[in-house]
Coordinates of C-alpha atoms in Angstrom, one line a residue:
Chain A
M6 CA 0.0 0.0 0.0
S7 CA 1.5 3.3 -1.0
K8 CA 1.7 6.4 1.2
I9 CA -1.3 8.0 -0.5
D10 CA -3.3 4.8 -0.4
Q11 CA -2.8 4.8 3.4
I12 CA -3.9 8.4 3.7
M13 CA -7.0 7.7 1.7
A14 CA -7.9 4.6 3.7
E15 CA -7.5 6.6 6.9
V16 CA -9.8 9.3 5.6
E17 CA -12.4 6.9 4.5
A18 CA -12.4 5.1 7.8
H19 CA -13.0 8.3 9.7
L20 CA -15.5 10.1 7.3
K21 CA -18.3 9.7 9.7
D22 CA -16.5 10.8 12.9
G23 CA -18.1 14.2 12.9
V24 CA -21.3 12.8 14.2
L25 CA -19.5 11.4 17.2
Q26 CA -17.6 14.6 17.8
V27 CA -20.9 16.6 17.9
K28 CA -22.6 14.1 20.1
E29 CA -19.7 14.2 22.7
W30 CA -19.7 18.0 22.5
K31 CA -23.4 18.1 23.3
E32 CA -23.0 15.7 26.1
E33 CA -20.4 18.1 27.6
G34 CA -23.2 20.7 27.6
K35 CA -21.7 22.8 24.8
P36 CA -23.7 24.4 22.0
V37 CA -24.1 23.3 18.4
V38 CA -25.2 25.6 15.6
G39 CA -26.5 24.2 12.3
T40 CA -25.6 25.9 9.0
Y41 CA -26.5 25.3 5.4
C42 CA -24.3 27.7 3.5
T43 CA -20.8 29.1 3.2
F44 CA -22.2 32.5 4.0
A45 CA -22.6 31.5 7.6
P46 CA -19.7 33.2 9.4
W47 CA -17.8 30.3 11.0
E48 CA -15.5 32.6 13.0
L49 CA -18.4 34.2 14.9
I50 CA -20.1 30.9 15.7
T51 CA -16.9 29.3 17.0
A52 CA -16.0 32.5 19.0
A53 CA -19.3 31.9 20.8
G54 CA -18.0 28.5 21.9
A55 CA -20.3 26.6 19.5
I56 CA -19.6 24.0 16.9
P57 CA -20.9 25.1 13.5
A58 CA -22.1 21.9 11.7
T59 CA -23.2 21.7 8.1
L60 CA -26.7 20.2 8.0
C61 CA -27.6 17.3 5.8
A62 CA -28.8 18.2 2.3
R63 CA -27.3 15.6 0.1
G64 CA -29.5 12.6 0.1
E65 CA -32.5 11.7 -2.0
E66 CA -34.3 9.6 0.7
P67 CA -36.1 12.4 2.6
I68 CA -37.3 14.3 -0.5
A69 CA -40.6 12.4 -0.7
A70 CA -41.4 13.5 2.9
A71 CA -40.4 17.1 2.1
E72 CA -42.8 17.1 -0.8
E73 CA -45.7 16.7 1.6
H74 CA -45.0 20.3 2.5
L75 CA -43.0 21.7 -0.4
P76 CA -43.7 21.9 -4.1
R77 CA -42.2 19.2 -6.3
N78 CA -40.8 21.7 -8.7
L79 CA -38.2 23.0 -6.3
C80 CA -34.4 22.5 -6.1
P81 CA -33.5 19.0 -4.7
L82 CA -31.1 20.6 -2.2
I83 CA -33.8 22.6 -0.6
K84 CA -36.2 19.6 -0.5
S85 CA -33.5 17.4 0.9
S86 CA -32.5 19.8 3.6
Y87 CA -36.1 20.3 4.7
G88 CA -36.8 16.5 4.5
Y89 CA -33.9 15.6 6.7
A90 CA -35.1 18.1 9.3
L91 CA -38.7 17.0 9.1
T92 CA -37.9 13.3 9.4
D93 CA -35.2 13.9 12.0
K94 CA -32.8 11.8 10.0
C95 CA -29.9 14.3 10.2
P96 CA -27.8 13.9 13.4
Y97 CA -26.5 17.4 13.1
F98 CA -30.0 18.9 12.9
H99 CA -31.0 16.7 15.8
F100 CA -28.2 17.9 18.0
C101 CA -28.2 21.6 17.0
D102 CA -29.5 24.3 19.4
M103 CA -30.2 26.8 16.6
V104 CA -29.9 27.1 12.8
I105 CA -28.2 30.0 11.1
V106 CA -29.6 30.7 7.6
E107 CA -29.3 33.5 5.0
S108 CA -31.7 35.1 2.6
T109 CA -29.9 33.6 -0.4
C110 CA -32.3 32.2 -3.1
D111 CA -36.1 32.4 -3.0
G112 CA -36.6 28.7 -2.5
K113 CA -34.3 28.6 0.5
K114 CA -35.7 31.6 2.3
K115 CA -39.3 30.5 2.1
M116 CA -38.3 27.0 3.2
Y117 CA -36.5 28.5 6.3
E118 CA -39.8 30.0 7.4
L119 CA -41.2 26.5 7.7
L120 CA -38.0 25.3 9.4
E121 CA -38.7 27.7 12.2
K122 CA -41.4 25.3 13.5
M123 CA -38.7 22.7 14.3
K124 CA -35.7 24.7 15.6
P125 CA -34.8 28.3 16.6
V126 CA -33.7 29.9 13.3
H127 CA -31.6 33.0 12.9
L128 CA -32.0 34.5 9.5
M129 CA -29.2 36.8 8.2
M130 CA -30.4 39.3 5.7
L131 CA -27.9 38.9 2.9
P132 CA -27.9 41.8 0.4
Q133 CA -28.5 40.8 -3.2
T134 CA -25.4 42.5 -4.3
A135 CA -21.8 42.8 -3.1
Q136 CA -21.5 46.2 -4.7
G137 CA -21.8 49.6 -3.0
E138 CA -21.5 50.9 0.5
G139 CA -25.3 50.4 1.3
A140 CA -25.1 46.6 0.8
R141 CA -21.9 46.4 2.8
A142 CA -23.4 48.4 5.6
I143 CA -26.4 46.0 5.7
W144 CA -24.2 43.0 5.9
R145 CA -22.0 44.6 8.5
D146 CA -25.1 45.2 10.7
E147 CA -26.2 41.6 10.1
L148 CA -22.9 40.4 11.5
D149 CA -23.4 42.5 14.6
R150 CA -27.0 41.2 14.9
L151 CA -25.7 37.6 14.7
R152 CA -23.1 38.3 17.3
S153 CA -25.7 39.6 19.7
R154 CA -28.0 36.7 19.0
L155 CA -25.2 34.2 19.7
E156 CA -24.2 36.0 22.9
E157 CA -27.8 36.0 24.1
S158 CA -28.6 32.4 23.2
F159 CA -25.5 30.9 24.7
S160 CA -25.0 33.4 27.5
V161 CA -21.5 34.3 26.5
S162 CA -19.7 37.4 25.5
I163 CA -17.8 37.3 22.3
T164 CA -14.6 39.4 22.4
D165 CA -12.9 40.8 19.3
Q166 CA -9.8 39.1 20.5
E167 CA -11.5 35.7 20.4
I168 CA -12.9 36.4 16.9
S169 CA -9.3 37.3 15.7
R170 CA -8.0 34.0 17.1
R171 CA -10.8 32.2 15.2
I172 CA -10.0 34.1 12.0
E173 CA -6.3 33.0 12.3
L174 CA -7.3 29.4 12.8
R175 CA -9.8 29.3 9.9
N176 CA -7.4 31.1 7.6
R177 CA -4.8 28.5 8.4
E178 CA -7.4 25.8 7.5
R179 CA -8.3 27.7 4.3
R180 CA -4.6 27.9 3.3
A181 CA -4.2 24.1 4.0
L182 CA -7.3 23.3 1.9
R183 CA -6.1 25.6 -0.8
S184 CA -2.8 23.7 -0.9
L185 CA -4.9 20.4 -1.1
W186 CA -6.7 21.8 -4.2
E187 CA -3.4 23.0 -5.6
L188 CA -2.1 19.4 -5.8
S189 CA -4.2 19.4 -9.0
R190 CA -2.2 22.2 -10.5
M191 CA 0.5 19.6 -11.1
D192 CA 0.6 17.8 -14.3
P193 CA -0.6 15.1 -13.9
P194 CA -2.4 15.9 -10.7
A195 CA -1.0 14.3 -7.6
I196 CA -4.4 12.8 -6.6
T197 CA -7.7 12.3 -8.3
G198 CA -10.6 14.7 -8.0
K199 CA -12.6 12.0 -6.1
E200 CA -9.8 11.8 -3.6
Q201 CA -9.7 15.5 -3.1
Y202 CA -13.4 15.7 -2.7
M203 CA -13.3 12.9 0.0
I204 CA -10.5 14.7 1.9
S205 CA -12.4 18.0 1.8
E206 CA -15.6 16.3 3.0
Y207 CA -13.6 14.8 5.9
C208 CA -12.3 18.3 6.8
E209 CA -15.7 19.8 6.6
F210 CA -17.1 17.4 9.2
H211 CA -14.0 17.4 11.5
F212 CA -15.0 20.0 14.1
H213 CA -11.8 20.1 16.1
K214 CA -9.8 22.3 13.8
E215 CA -6.8 22.6 16.1
E216 CA -6.3 18.9 15.5
L217 CA -7.4 18.8 11.9
V218 CA -5.3 21.6 10.5
P219 CA -1.8 20.2 11.4
W220 CA -3.0 16.8 10.2
L221 CA -4.2 18.3 6.8
E222 CA -0.9 20.2 6.4
K223 CA 1.0 17.0 6.9
V224 CA -1.2 15.0 4.5
V225 CA -0.7 17.6 1.8
S226 CA 3.1 17.6 2.3
D227 CA 3.2 13.7 2.4
I228 CA 1.3 13.6 -0.9
K229 CA 3.8 16.0 -2.4
V230 CA 6.7 13.9 -1.2
A231 CA 5.1 10.7 -2.6
Y232 CA 4.5 12.6 -5.9
D233 CA 8.1 13.8 -6.0
Q234 CA 9.2 10.2 -5.4
G235 CA 7.3 9.2 -8.5
E236 CA 3.9 8.0 -7.3
R237 CA 1.4 8.6 -10.1
R238 CA -2.4 8.1 -9.6
V239 CA -3.6 10.0 -12.6
D240 CA -3.0 9.3 -16.3
G241 CA -1.0 12.2 -17.8
K242 CA -3.3 12.1 -20.8
A243 CA -6.6 12.4 -18.8
P244 CA -8.5 15.6 -19.8
R245 CA -8.3 18.1 -17.0
I246 CA -11.8 19.2 -16.0
L247 CA -13.1 22.1 -13.9
I248 CA -16.5 21.6 -12.3
T249 CA -18.6 24.7 -11.6
G250 CA -22.2 25.5 -10.6
C251 CA -24.5 24.3 -7.8
P252 CA -23.2 22.4 -4.7
L253 CA -22.2 18.8 -5.7
G254 CA -23.0 17.0 -2.5
G255 CA -26.2 15.3 -3.8
A256 CA -24.9 15.2 -7.4
Q257 CA -21.7 13.3 -6.9
K258 CA -22.7 11.1 -9.8
V259 CA -21.2 13.8 -12.0
I260 CA -17.8 13.5 -10.3
H261 CA -18.0 9.7 -10.9
A262 CA -19.0 10.1 -14.5
V263 CA -16.0 12.4 -15.2
E264 CA -13.4 10.2 -13.5
D265 CA -14.9 6.8 -14.5
S266 CA -14.8 8.0 -18.2
G267 CA -11.2 8.8 -18.2
G268 CA -11.2 12.5 -17.2
V269 CA -9.8 14.0 -14.0
I270 CA -11.3 16.8 -12.0
V271 CA -8.6 19.3 -11.3
C272 CA -10.8 22.1 -9.8
Y273 CA -14.1 22.5 -8.1
E274 CA -15.5 26.0 -8.4
N275 CA -18.5 25.1 -6.2
C276 CA -19.6 26.1 -2.7
G277 CA -17.6 23.3 -1.1
G278 CA -14.6 23.8 -3.3
V279 CA -11.8 26.3 -3.9
K280 CA -14.3 29.1 -4.1
E281 CA -14.7 29.5 -0.4
Q282 CA -10.9 29.3 0.3
G283 CA -10.1 31.7 -2.6
F284 CA -10.1 34.7 -0.3
L285 CA -8.8 34.8 3.2
V286 CA -10.1 37.1 6.0
D287 CA -7.8 40.0 6.3
E288 CA -6.0 39.5 9.6
D289 CA -4.6 43.1 9.7
R290 CA -8.0 44.8 9.9
P291 CA -10.6 45.0 12.7
P292 CA -12.1 41.6 12.8
M293 CA -15.8 42.5 12.2
E294 CA -14.8 44.7 9.2
A295 CA -12.7 42.0 7.7
L296 CA -15.3 39.3 8.1
T297 CA -17.9 41.5 6.5
D298 CA -15.9 41.8 3.3
K299 CA -14.8 38.2 3.2
Y300 CA -18.3 36.8 3.4
L301 CA -20.0 39.4 1.2
N302 CA -17.6 38.6 -1.7
I303 CA -18.5 34.9 -2.1
G304 CA -19.2 34.5 -5.8
C305 CA -22.7 33.0 -5.4
S306 CA -25.3 33.2 -8.2
V307 CA -27.8 34.8 -5.8
M308 CA -25.7 38.0 -6.1
T309 CA -26.4 40.5 -8.9
P310 CA -24.2 41.1 -10.6
N311 CA -22.0 38.2 -9.8
K312 CA -18.8 39.5 -11.2
S313 CA -16.5 37.8 -8.6
R314 CA -17.6 34.3 -9.8
M315 CA -16.7 35.1 -13.4
D316 CA -13.3 36.7 -12.4
N317 CA -12.5 33.7 -10.3
L318 CA -13.4 31.2 -13.0
R319 CA -11.2 33.0 -15.5
T320 CA -8.2 32.8 -13.1
L321 CA -8.9 29.2 -12.1
M322 CA -9.0 27.9 -15.7
E323 CA -5.5 29.2 -16.2
E324 CA -4.0 28.3 -12.8
Y325 CA -5.3 24.7 -13.0
K326 CA -4.5 24.2 -16.7
V327 CA -8.1 23.3 -17.4
D328 CA -9.0 21.5 -20.7
G329 CA -12.8 21.7 -20.4
V330 CA -15.5 23.0 -18.0
V331 CA -18.5 21.0 -16.8
E332 CA -21.3 23.0 -15.2
V333 CA -23.7 21.3 -12.9
V334 CA -27.1 22.9 -12.4
L335 CA -29.6 21.4 -10.0
Q336 CA -33.2 21.3 -11.3
A337 CA -35.1 24.4 -10.5
C338 CA -32.1 26.4 -9.4
H339 CA -32.9 29.5 -11.4
T340 CA -29.9 31.7 -10.5
Y341 CA -27.3 29.2 -11.5
A342 CA -29.3 28.1 -14.5
V343 CA -29.5 31.6 -15.9
E344 CA -25.8 32.2 -15.2
T345 CA -24.9 29.2 -17.4
Y346 CA -25.2 31.5 -20.4
E347 CA -22.5 33.8 -19.1
V348 CA -20.3 31.0 -17.9
R349 CA -20.6 29.3 -21.3
E350 CA -19.6 32.5 -23.1
L351 CA -16.7 33.1 -20.8
V352 CA -15.4 29.5 -21.1
R353 CA -15.7 29.5 -24.9
S354 CA -14.0 32.8 -25.2
T355 CA -10.9 31.1 -23.8
G356 CA -11.1 28.4 -26.5
R357 CA -12.2 25.7 -24.1
P358 CA -15.2 23.4 -24.5
Y359 CA -18.1 23.7 -22.1
L360 CA -20.8 21.3 -21.1
S361 CA -23.8 22.0 -18.9
I362 CA -25.6 19.2 -17.0
E363 CA -29.0 19.7 -15.4
T364 CA -29.7 17.1 -12.8
D365 CA -31.3 16.2 -9.5
Y366 CA -30.5 13.8 -6.7
S367 CA -32.1 10.7 -8.4
K368 CA -30.2 7.9 -10.2
S369 CA -32.6 8.1 -13.2
D370 CA -30.2 10.0 -15.4
V371 CA -26.9 8.3 -14.5
G372 CA -26.8 6.7 -18.0
Q373 CA -27.5 9.9 -19.9
I374 CA -24.9 11.9 -17.8
S375 CA -22.3 9.2 -18.4
T376 CA -22.9 9.4 -22.2
R377 CA -22.8 13.2 -22.3
I378 CA -19.6 13.4 -20.2
S379 CA -17.9 10.6 -22.2
A380 CA -18.7 12.4 -25.4
F381 CA -17.4 15.6 -24.0
L382 CA -14.2 14.0 -23.0
E383 CA -13.8 12.3 -26.4
M384 CA -14.2 15.8 -27.9
I385 CA -11.3 17.2 -25.9
Chain B
M2 CA -8.7 -7.3 -41.8
I3 CA -12.3 -6.3 -41.4
A4 CA -13.2 -3.5 -39.1
I5 CA -16.5 -3.9 -37.2
G6 CA -18.7 -1.2 -35.7
I7 CA -21.9 -1.9 -33.8
D8 CA -24.4 0.8 -32.8
M9 CA -26.7 -0.7 -30.1
G10 CA -29.7 1.6 -30.2
S11 CA -32.8 1.3 -28.1
V12 CA -34.8 0.0 -31.1
G13 CA -32.4 -1.3 -33.6
T14 CA -28.8 -2.7 -33.5
K15 CA -26.9 -1.6 -36.5
T16 CA -23.7 -3.4 -37.6
V17 CA -21.2 -2.3 -40.2
F18 CA -18.3 -4.3 -41.7
F19 CA -15.6 -2.1 -43.2
D20 CA -12.3 -2.6 -44.9
G21 CA -11.7 0.9 -46.4
K22 CA -15.2 0.8 -47.8
V23 CA -18.4 -0.6 -46.4
V24 CA -18.3 -4.4 -46.9
D25 CA -21.8 -5.0 -45.6
S26 CA -24.3 -3.8 -43.0
H27 CA -27.1 -5.3 -41.0
L28 CA -30.0 -4.1 -38.9
E29 CA -31.3 -6.3 -36.1
P30 CA -34.1 -5.5 -33.7
T31 CA -32.4 -4.8 -30.3
G32 CA -35.1 -6.5 -28.3
W33 CA -34.6 -7.0 -24.6
N34 CA -31.0 -8.2 -24.8
P35 CA -28.7 -5.8 -26.6
A36 CA -25.6 -7.9 -26.2
E37 CA -27.3 -10.9 -27.8
A38 CA -28.5 -8.7 -30.7
G39 CA -24.9 -7.5 -31.2
R40 CA -23.5 -11.0 -31.1
K41 CA -26.1 -12.3 -33.5
S42 CA -25.5 -9.5 -36.0
V43 CA -21.8 -10.2 -36.1
E44 CA -22.4 -13.9 -36.6
Y45 CA -24.9 -13.2 -39.4
L46 CA -22.6 -10.9 -41.3
L47 CA -19.6 -13.2 -40.9
D48 CA -21.7 -16.1 -42.3
K49 CA -23.3 -14.1 -45.1
N50 CA -19.9 -12.8 -46.3
N51 CA -17.9 -15.9 -45.8
I52 CA -15.6 -14.2 -43.4
T53 CA -13.8 -16.1 -40.6
K54 CA -13.2 -14.8 -37.1
S55 CA -9.5 -14.7 -37.7
Q56 CA -10.1 -12.0 -40.4
I57 CA -11.8 -9.5 -38.1
G58 CA -10.3 -6.6 -36.3
P59 CA -11.3 -5.1 -32.9
I60 CA -15.0 -4.6 -32.5
V61 CA -16.1 -1.0 -31.5
A62 CA -19.5 -0.6 -29.8
T63 CA -21.6 2.5 -29.5
G64 CA -25.2 3.4 -28.6
Y65 CA -26.9 3.1 -25.3
G66 CA -26.1 -0.6 -25.0
R67 CA -22.4 -0.1 -25.8
K68 CA -21.1 -1.2 -22.4
S69 CA -23.1 -4.4 -22.3
L70 CA -21.3 -5.9 -25.4
A71 CA -18.7 -8.3 -24.0
I72 CA -17.2 -9.0 -27.5
A73 CA -16.4 -5.4 -28.0
E74 CA -12.8 -4.2 -27.5
K75 CA -13.8 -0.6 -27.1
S76 CA -16.9 1.5 -26.5
V77 CA -17.2 5.0 -27.8
T78 CA -20.2 7.3 -27.3
E79 CA -22.7 7.8 -30.1
I80 CA -21.8 11.5 -30.4
T81 CA -18.3 10.7 -31.6
C82 CA -19.4 7.8 -33.7
H83 CA -22.2 9.7 -35.4
A84 CA -19.8 12.5 -36.2
R85 CA -17.2 10.2 -37.7
G86 CA -19.8 8.3 -39.7
A87 CA -21.7 11.3 -41.0
Y88 CA -18.5 13.1 -42.0
F89 CA -17.3 9.9 -43.8
L90 CA -20.6 9.9 -45.8
D91 CA -20.2 13.5 -46.7
N92 CA -17.3 15.7 -45.7
Q93 CA -19.2 18.9 -46.3
I94 CA -21.3 18.2 -43.2
R95 CA -20.9 20.7 -40.4
T96 CA -24.1 20.1 -38.4
I97 CA -25.8 16.8 -37.6
L98 CA -29.3 16.3 -36.3
D99 CA -29.8 12.7 -35.2
I100 CA -33.1 11.5 -34.0
G101 CA -33.0 7.9 -32.8
G102 CA -35.4 5.7 -30.9
Q103 CA -34.6 7.0 -27.5
D104 CA -32.9 10.3 -27.8
S105 CA -32.2 13.1 -30.1
K106 CA -29.1 15.1 -30.5
V107 CA -27.3 17.8 -32.5
I108 CA -23.6 17.8 -33.2
R109 CA -21.4 20.6 -34.6
L110 CA -18.3 19.6 -36.5
D111 CA -15.3 21.6 -37.6
Q112 CA -13.8 21.3 -41.2
S113 CA -11.9 18.2 -40.3
G114 CA -14.9 16.4 -38.9
N115 CA -14.0 16.9 -35.2
V116 CA -16.8 17.4 -32.7
V117 CA -16.8 21.0 -31.5
D118 CA -20.1 21.0 -29.6
F119 CA -23.1 18.8 -29.0
M120 CA -26.4 18.8 -27.3
M121 CA -28.8 16.0 -26.3
N122 CA -32.5 16.0 -25.4
D123 CA -33.6 15.7 -21.8
K124 CA -34.3 12.4 -20.2
C125 CA -37.6 11.9 -21.8
A126 CA -39.1 10.4 -25.0
A127 CA -40.3 13.9 -26.2
G128 CA -39.4 14.5 -29.8
T129 CA -37.7 11.1 -30.4
G130 CA -38.5 8.1 -32.6
R131 CA -40.3 6.5 -29.7
F132 CA -42.7 9.5 -29.6
L133 CA -43.4 9.1 -33.3
Q134 CA -43.8 5.4 -33.0
V135 CA -46.4 5.6 -30.2
M136 CA -48.3 8.2 -32.2
A137 CA -48.1 6.3 -35.5
N138 CA -49.5 3.2 -33.8
L139 CA -52.3 5.3 -32.4
L140 CA -53.1 6.7 -35.8
E141 CA -52.5 3.3 -37.5
Y142 CA -49.8 4.6 -39.7
S143 CA -46.4 3.0 -40.5
I144 CA -43.4 5.4 -40.2
E145 CA -43.2 5.4 -44.0
E146 CA -46.9 6.3 -44.4
L147 CA -46.4 9.1 -41.8
G148 CA -43.5 10.3 -44.0
A149 CA -45.6 10.3 -47.1
I150 CA -48.3 12.8 -45.9
P151 CA -48.0 16.0 -47.9
I152 CA -47.0 18.8 -45.6
E153 CA -49.1 21.4 -47.3
G154 CA -52.3 20.0 -45.7
E155 CA -54.2 21.4 -42.8
I156 CA -52.3 21.1 -39.5
Q157 CA -53.9 20.4 -36.1
S158 CA -51.2 21.7 -33.8
I159 CA -50.4 19.6 -30.8
S160 CA -49.2 21.4 -27.7
S161 CA -48.0 18.6 -25.4
M162 CA -44.5 17.3 -26.0
C163 CA -44.8 14.6 -23.4
T164 CA -45.6 11.3 -25.1
V165 CA -48.2 10.4 -22.5
F166 CA -50.0 13.8 -22.6
A167 CA -49.7 14.1 -26.4
E168 CA -51.4 10.7 -26.7
S169 CA -54.5 11.9 -24.8
E170 CA -54.4 15.2 -26.7
V171 CA -54.5 13.2 -30.0
V172 CA -57.3 11.0 -28.8
S173 CA -59.4 14.1 -27.9
H174 CA -58.8 15.7 -31.3
L175 CA -59.8 12.5 -33.1
A176 CA -62.9 12.3 -30.9
K177 CA -63.8 15.8 -32.0
G178 CA -63.6 14.7 -35.6
V179 CA -60.3 16.3 -36.6
R180 CA -58.9 14.5 -39.7
K181 CA -56.2 12.1 -38.9
E182 CA -53.8 13.5 -41.5
A183 CA -54.1 16.9 -39.8
V184 CA -53.3 15.4 -36.4
A185 CA -50.4 13.5 -37.9
L186 CA -49.0 16.7 -39.4
G187 CA -49.4 18.4 -36.0
L188 CA -47.3 15.6 -34.4
L189 CA -44.6 15.8 -37.0
D190 CA -44.5 19.6 -36.7
S191 CA -44.1 19.4 -33.0
V192 CA -41.0 17.2 -33.5
A193 CA -39.7 19.5 -36.2
V194 CA -40.1 22.6 -34.0
R195 CA -38.3 20.9 -31.1
A196 CA -35.5 19.7 -33.4
S197 CA -35.2 23.1 -35.0
S198 CA -35.0 24.9 -31.6
M199 CA -32.2 22.5 -30.5
L200 CA -30.4 23.3 -33.7
A201 CA -30.9 27.0 -33.1
R202 CA -29.5 26.8 -29.6
I203 CA -26.3 25.2 -30.9
G204 CA -26.2 27.3 -34.0
I205 CA -26.4 25.7 -37.5
A206 CA -23.3 25.8 -39.6
P207 CA -24.4 25.2 -43.3
G208 CA -24.1 21.5 -44.3
L209 CA -26.9 20.1 -42.2
A210 CA -27.3 16.3 -42.1
F211 CA -30.3 14.5 -40.6
T212 CA -29.4 11.0 -39.5
G213 CA -30.9 8.2 -37.4
G214 CA -34.0 6.1 -38.0
V215 CA -36.4 9.0 -37.9
S216 CA -34.7 10.7 -40.9
R217 CA -36.5 8.2 -43.1
C218 CA -39.7 10.2 -42.5
S219 CA -39.6 12.5 -45.5
S220 CA -42.4 14.8 -44.4
L221 CA -40.4 15.6 -41.2
V222 CA -37.4 16.4 -43.3
S223 CA -39.4 19.0 -45.3
M224 CA -40.7 20.5 -42.1
I225 CA -37.3 20.9 -40.6
H226 CA -36.2 22.5 -43.8
A227 CA -39.1 24.9 -43.5
H228 CA -38.4 25.8 -39.9
T229 CA -34.6 26.2 -40.2
G230 CA -34.4 27.6 -43.7
Q231 CA -31.5 25.2 -44.3
N232 CA -31.1 22.4 -46.8
V233 CA -31.4 19.2 -45.0
K234 CA -29.4 16.3 -46.3
T235 CA -30.3 12.7 -45.7
Y236 CA -28.6 9.6 -46.8
P237 CA -30.0 6.2 -47.5
Q238 CA -27.3 4.7 -45.1
S239 CA -27.8 7.4 -42.5
Q240 CA -29.4 5.0 -40.0
F241 CA -26.0 3.3 -40.0
A242 CA -24.0 6.5 -39.4
G243 CA -23.2 5.6 -35.8
A244 CA -22.2 2.0 -36.7
L245 CA -20.1 3.3 -39.6
G246 CA -18.4 5.7 -37.3
A247 CA -17.6 2.9 -34.8
A248 CA -16.3 0.8 -37.7
L249 CA -14.0 3.7 -38.8
I250 CA -12.6 3.9 -35.2
S251 CA -12.1 0.1 -35.3
H252 CA -10.3 0.5 -38.7
D253 CA -8.0 3.1 -37.1
M254 CA -7.1 0.5 -34.4
I255 CA -6.0 -2.2 -36.9

């Protein structure tokens, strides 16, 4: 077994440890905060002494139950999130004391109104644009409001000093994750896109970051050493694919289709991928100001205009030596669906091929997706 | 050496033997067992042309059943194979519309026949051969008879693209006494509109070929010409374009 095989086996064996960590945390009488989206400011939640846990939204199973309350023609991620909460099948939802949500897309914000019947919900009013002083001022106030709500709910006082400490820790994790993604800048990439995805999943659900971050830094450096010593896991001829669009958690069939048909995913420009780690929180500025700018500038399609996503995509295509772009749009996600036009134009203007896949969480289109992606790879 | 390409479609399995030119081709109903249809087709053509197994090159499979064919050395998607095959039939082709039994697709080629873009229909029978087959059965037409209806006649437009809903819409028009030719033209027109809009989305480069089993329906060909304003080329062998493309890839491997 090679060094990288060992690392992957270790990661796979501990993928579900997060549930235990949260359970133990709760048993010690400490708070847990559920989140859905990368807009939730991790640094504030942890500064309040709580674990921020990403709530379940990736499975197809609870969708039928969700459809008893929600319309069928709604994005599967929203239905799945709600279904897990409703059926109490998500351990993180079960253990959490409150849920932090944001006014992102229309479907989510209306679903959150219903969620309030099950748990205390704190809604952050996210402006619809990252441009202008007005929008920034709203988001700055929203961070203050969240800070007070957390202090009140958990009877703590959150100091600026503690927030700064959390910013440093999270930035260190972001840098480590970024160096994990950057393993794919190598040619051929040091590990497959599936492996990267699994490691990033593991990190997302490892809540003790003081332990996790040094481990991750070591893993990345071990992988680099193995690569330098000649270990190759990816065929040098495999087309290098960037994936963009909606969150992939429930649509991992696309990842499999790309890598099982001979391609390799070198970059994920999705919520869980390099997008979040692209920009650090500025440690030299007052913490609340720095957090405001960091989170407001996430290139999400709910923002209008969403210039930062396009700028970021342009850079990533170069940095990761991308041969082709596959965009994944979940059914009924209007904002990402409309943006496909601009993404397509951008990608093609660089001379690269582009493929858009619309899908849901079911297995019914696995065959079609595999054919489209294989044809796309044959074209490159 | 004889190169072999097999296109395992949802309705028909098409096989082409090729040695620099087409040696022979065969169409076999796919039935419930695509792998068996593929195997039988090869045996049939070997037998018919007095070719022994030692004379054949690698078998290349395409079509939806491509991965189930154990005797195939390689599987290639129908997009790539249709492009290769159609370009071989006519190297002036730059845009392909293929309507098969289970899906429809459009493919754009560059001057050397490489695929530069493609688009496939959604996971649904709308606008495919299956749609026309269901409707033809309902109206008691063969596909050839459907193709022979003059398109100048009165058209009863059909608004449902869903095979199931369109069926009930057709039944209700017939019950109201609408002529069956008018209903048939409405159905064909709905397929033509859908195909033309897919072509418009990808952008038609002149040199438009219509392939796949449904291209035998000549009234539909005229309608697509009317909607796109482009000359639509069809080829007697166009149902075999995918298999021919696979055979060409097999030939490259020899």
